[in-house]
JSON list of C-alpha atoms in Angstrom, two decimals:
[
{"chain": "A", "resi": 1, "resn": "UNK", "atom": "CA", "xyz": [18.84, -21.25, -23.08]},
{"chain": "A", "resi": 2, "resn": "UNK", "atom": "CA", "xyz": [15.37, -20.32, -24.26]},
{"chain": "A", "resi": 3, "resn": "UNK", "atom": "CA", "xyz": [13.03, -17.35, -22.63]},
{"chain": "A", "resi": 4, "resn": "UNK", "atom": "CA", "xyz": [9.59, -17.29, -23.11]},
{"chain": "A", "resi": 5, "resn": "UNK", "atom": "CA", "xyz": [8.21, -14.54, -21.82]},
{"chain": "A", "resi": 6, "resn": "UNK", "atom": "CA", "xyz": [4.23, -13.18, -22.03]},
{"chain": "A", "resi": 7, "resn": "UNK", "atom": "CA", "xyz": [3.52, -9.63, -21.64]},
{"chain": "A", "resi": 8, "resn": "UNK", "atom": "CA", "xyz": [0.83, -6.88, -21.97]},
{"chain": "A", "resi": 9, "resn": "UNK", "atom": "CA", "xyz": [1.36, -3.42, -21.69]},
{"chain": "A", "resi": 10, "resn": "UNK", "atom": "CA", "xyz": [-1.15, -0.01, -21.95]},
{"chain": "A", "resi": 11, "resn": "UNK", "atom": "CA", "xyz": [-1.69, 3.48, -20.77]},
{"chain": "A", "resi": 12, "resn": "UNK", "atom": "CA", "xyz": [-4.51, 3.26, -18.22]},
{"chain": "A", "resi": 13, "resn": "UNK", "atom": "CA", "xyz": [-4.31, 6.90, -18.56]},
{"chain": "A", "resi": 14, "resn": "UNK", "atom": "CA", "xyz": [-5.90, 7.01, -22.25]},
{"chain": "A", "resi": 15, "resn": "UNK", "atom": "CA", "xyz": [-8.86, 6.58, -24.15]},
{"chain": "A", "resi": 16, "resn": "UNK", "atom": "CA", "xyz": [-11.34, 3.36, -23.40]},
{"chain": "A", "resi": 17, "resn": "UNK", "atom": "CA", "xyz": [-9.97, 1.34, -26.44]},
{"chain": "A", "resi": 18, "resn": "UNK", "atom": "CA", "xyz": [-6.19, 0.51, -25.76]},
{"chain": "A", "resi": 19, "resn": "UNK", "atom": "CA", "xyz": [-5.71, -1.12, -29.36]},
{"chain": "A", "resi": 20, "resn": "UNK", "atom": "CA", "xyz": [-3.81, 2.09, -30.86]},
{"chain": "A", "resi": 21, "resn": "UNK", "atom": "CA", "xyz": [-0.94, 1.85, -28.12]},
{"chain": "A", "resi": 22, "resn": "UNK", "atom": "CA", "xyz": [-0.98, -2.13, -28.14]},
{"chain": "A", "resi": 23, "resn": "UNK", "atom": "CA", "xyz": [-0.39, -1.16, -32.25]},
{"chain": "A", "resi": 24, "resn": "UNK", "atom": "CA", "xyz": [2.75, 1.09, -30.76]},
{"chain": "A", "resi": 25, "resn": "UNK", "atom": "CA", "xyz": [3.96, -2.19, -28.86]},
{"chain": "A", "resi": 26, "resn": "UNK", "atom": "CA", "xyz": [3.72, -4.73, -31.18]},
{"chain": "A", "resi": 27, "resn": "UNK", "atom": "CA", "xyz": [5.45, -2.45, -33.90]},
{"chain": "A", "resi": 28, "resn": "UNK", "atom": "CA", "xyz": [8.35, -3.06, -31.60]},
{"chain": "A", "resi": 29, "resn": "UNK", "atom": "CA", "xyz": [7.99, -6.77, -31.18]},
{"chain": "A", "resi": 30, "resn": "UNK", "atom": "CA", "xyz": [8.10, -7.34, -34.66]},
{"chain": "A", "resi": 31, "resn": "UNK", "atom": "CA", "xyz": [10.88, -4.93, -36.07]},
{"chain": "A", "resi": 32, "resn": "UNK", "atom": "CA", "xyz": [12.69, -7.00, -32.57]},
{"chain": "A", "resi": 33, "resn": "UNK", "atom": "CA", "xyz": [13.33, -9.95, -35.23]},
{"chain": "A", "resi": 34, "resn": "UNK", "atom": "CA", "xyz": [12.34, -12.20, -31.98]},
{"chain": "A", "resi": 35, "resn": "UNK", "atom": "CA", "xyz": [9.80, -15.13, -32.88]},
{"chain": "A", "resi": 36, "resn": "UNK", "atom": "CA", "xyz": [6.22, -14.15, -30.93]},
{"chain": "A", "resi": 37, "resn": "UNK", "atom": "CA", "xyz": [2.28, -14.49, -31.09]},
{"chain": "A", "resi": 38, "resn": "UNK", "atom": "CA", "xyz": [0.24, -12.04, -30.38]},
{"chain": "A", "resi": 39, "resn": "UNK", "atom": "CA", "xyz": [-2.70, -13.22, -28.64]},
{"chain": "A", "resi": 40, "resn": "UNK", "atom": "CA", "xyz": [-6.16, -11.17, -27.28]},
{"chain": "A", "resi": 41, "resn": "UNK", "atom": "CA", "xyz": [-4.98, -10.83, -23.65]},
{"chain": "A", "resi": 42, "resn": "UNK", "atom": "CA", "xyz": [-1.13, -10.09, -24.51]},
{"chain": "A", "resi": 43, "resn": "UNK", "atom": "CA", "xyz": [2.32, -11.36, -26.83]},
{"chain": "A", "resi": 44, "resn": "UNK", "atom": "CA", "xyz": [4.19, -14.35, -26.53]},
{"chain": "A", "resi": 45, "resn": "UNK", "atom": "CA", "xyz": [7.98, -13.51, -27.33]},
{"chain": "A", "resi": 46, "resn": "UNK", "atom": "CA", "xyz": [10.92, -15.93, -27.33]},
{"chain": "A", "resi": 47, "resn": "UNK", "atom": "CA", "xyz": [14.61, -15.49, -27.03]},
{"chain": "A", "resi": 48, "resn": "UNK", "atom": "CA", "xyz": [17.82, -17.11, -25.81]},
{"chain": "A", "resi": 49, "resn": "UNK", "atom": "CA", "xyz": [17.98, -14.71, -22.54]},
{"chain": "A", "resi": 50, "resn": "UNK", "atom": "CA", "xyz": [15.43, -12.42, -20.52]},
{"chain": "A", "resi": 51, "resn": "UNK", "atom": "CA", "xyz": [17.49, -9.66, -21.13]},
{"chain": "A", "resi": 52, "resn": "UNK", "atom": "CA", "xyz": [16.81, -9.65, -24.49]},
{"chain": "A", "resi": 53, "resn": "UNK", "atom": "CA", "xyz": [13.32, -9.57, -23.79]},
{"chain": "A", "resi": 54, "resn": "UNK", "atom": "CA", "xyz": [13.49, -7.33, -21.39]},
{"chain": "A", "resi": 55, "resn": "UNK", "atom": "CA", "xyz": [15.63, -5.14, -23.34]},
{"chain": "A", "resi": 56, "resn": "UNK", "atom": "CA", "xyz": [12.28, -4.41, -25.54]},
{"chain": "A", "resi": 57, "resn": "UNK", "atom": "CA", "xyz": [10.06, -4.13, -22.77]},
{"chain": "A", "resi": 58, "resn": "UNK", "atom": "CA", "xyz": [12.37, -1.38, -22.16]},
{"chain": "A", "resi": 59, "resn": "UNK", "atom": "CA", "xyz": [11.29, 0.22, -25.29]},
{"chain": "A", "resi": 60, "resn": "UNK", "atom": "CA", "xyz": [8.08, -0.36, -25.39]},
{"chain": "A", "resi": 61, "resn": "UNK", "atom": "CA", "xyz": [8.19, 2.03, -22.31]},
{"chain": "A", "resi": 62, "resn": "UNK", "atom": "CA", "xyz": [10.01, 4.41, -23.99]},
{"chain": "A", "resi": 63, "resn": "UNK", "atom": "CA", "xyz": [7.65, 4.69, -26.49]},
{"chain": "A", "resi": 64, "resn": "UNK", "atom": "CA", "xyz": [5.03, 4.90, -24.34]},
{"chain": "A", "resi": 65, "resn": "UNK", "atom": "CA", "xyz": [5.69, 7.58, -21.88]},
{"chain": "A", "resi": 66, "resn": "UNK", "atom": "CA", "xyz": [6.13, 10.28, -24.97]},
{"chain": "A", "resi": 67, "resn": "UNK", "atom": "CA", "xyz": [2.25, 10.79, -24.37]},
{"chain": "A", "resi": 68, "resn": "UNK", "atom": "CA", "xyz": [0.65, 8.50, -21.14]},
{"chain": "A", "resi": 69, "resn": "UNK", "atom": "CA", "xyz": [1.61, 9.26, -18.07]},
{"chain": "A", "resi": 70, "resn": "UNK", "atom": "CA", "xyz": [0.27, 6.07, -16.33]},
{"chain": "A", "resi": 71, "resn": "UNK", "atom": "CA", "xyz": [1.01, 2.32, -18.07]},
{"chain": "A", "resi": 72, "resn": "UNK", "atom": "CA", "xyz": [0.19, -0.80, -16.90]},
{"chain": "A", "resi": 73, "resn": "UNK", "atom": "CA", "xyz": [2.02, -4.19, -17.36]},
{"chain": "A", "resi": 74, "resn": "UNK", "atom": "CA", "xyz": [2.19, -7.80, -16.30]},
{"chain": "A", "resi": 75, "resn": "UNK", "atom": "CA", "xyz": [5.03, -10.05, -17.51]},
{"chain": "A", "resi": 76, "resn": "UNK", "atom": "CA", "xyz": [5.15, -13.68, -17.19]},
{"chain": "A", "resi": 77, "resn": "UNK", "atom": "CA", "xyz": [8.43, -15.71, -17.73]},
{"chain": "A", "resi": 78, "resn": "UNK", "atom": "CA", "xyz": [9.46, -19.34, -18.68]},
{"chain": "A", "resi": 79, "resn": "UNK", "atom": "CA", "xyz": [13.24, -19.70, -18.40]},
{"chain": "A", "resi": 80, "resn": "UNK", "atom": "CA", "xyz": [14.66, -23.44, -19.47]},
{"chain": "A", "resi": 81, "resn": "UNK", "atom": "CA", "xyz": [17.81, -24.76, -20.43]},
{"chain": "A", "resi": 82, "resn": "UNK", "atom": "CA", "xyz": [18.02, -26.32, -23.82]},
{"chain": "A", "resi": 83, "resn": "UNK", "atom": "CA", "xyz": [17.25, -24.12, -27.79]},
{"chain": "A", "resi": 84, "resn": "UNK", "atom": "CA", "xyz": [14.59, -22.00, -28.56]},
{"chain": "A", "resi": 85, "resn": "UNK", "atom": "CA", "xyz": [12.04, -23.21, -30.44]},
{"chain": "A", "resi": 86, "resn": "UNK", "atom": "CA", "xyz": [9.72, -23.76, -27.88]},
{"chain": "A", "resi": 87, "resn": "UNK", "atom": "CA", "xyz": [7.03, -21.16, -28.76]},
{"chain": "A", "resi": 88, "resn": "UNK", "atom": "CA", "xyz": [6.18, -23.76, -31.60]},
{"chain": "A", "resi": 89, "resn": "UNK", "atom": "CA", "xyz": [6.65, -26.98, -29.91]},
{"chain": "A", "resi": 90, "resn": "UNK", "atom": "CA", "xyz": [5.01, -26.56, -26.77]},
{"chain": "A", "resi": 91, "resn": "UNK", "atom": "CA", "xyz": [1.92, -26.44, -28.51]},
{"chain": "A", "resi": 92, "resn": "UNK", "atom": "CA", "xyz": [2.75, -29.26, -31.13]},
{"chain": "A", "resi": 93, "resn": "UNK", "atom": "CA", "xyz": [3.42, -31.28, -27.81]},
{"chain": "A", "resi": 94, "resn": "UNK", "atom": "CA", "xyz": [-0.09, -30.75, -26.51]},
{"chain": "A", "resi": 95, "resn": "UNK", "atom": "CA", "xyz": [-1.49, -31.14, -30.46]},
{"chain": "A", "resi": 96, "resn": "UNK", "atom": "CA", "xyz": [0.00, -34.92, -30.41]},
{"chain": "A", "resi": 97, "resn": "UNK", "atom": "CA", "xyz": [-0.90, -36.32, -27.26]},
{"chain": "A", "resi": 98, "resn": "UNK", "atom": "CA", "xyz": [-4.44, -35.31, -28.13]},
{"chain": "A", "resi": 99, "resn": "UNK", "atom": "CA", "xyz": [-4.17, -36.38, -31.68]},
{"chain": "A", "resi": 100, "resn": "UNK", "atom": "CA", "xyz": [-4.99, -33.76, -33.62]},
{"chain": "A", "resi": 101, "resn": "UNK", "atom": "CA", "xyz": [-4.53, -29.87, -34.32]},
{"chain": "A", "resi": 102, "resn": "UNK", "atom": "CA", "xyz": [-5.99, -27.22, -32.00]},
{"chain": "A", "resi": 103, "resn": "UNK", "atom": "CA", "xyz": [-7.62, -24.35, -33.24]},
{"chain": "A", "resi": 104, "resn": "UNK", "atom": "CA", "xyz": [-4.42, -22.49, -31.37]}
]
């Protein structure tokens, strides 16, 4: 099974600039060992179940609420049969029906 799962998270409770607690976050994501890209609007991780990326969600809360009362979060979810290995291919897909590398 593979999981891809998008998600953003911040205190709407805080200061204007959210980047310090998105810092927080992605510390998580990548001490999780799970394959994910960060992009502007949020992070791309992958795993074999939504558990497991749920599981970190989970903490990312936790680490959260120590100092913001209020957080904000939207979480998107792609669940397929088959391996993981699709944060990687799903964009070489697009890359080779158009014939060349994206600026991705």
């Amino acid at each position: 099974m593979s999981a891809l799962v998008e998600f953003a998270m911040f205190p709407t409770d805080q200061t204007e600039s959210k980047s310090a607690f998105v810092a927080r976050v992605l510390d998580l994501v990548d001490r999780s060992g799970l394959p994910y890209r960060l992009t502007p609007m949020g992070t791309i991780v992958e795993a074999e179940t939504v558990g497991e990326i749920f599981a970190l969600i989970e903490q990312a809360y936790e680490e959260l609420e120590s100092d913001c009362n209020r957080i904000y979060s939207v979480v998107k979810i792609d669940y397929r049969k088959g391996p993981v290995g699709r944060l990687e291919k799903k964009v070489a897909s697009v890359e080779e029906k158009l014939g060349r590398k994206l600026d991705a």
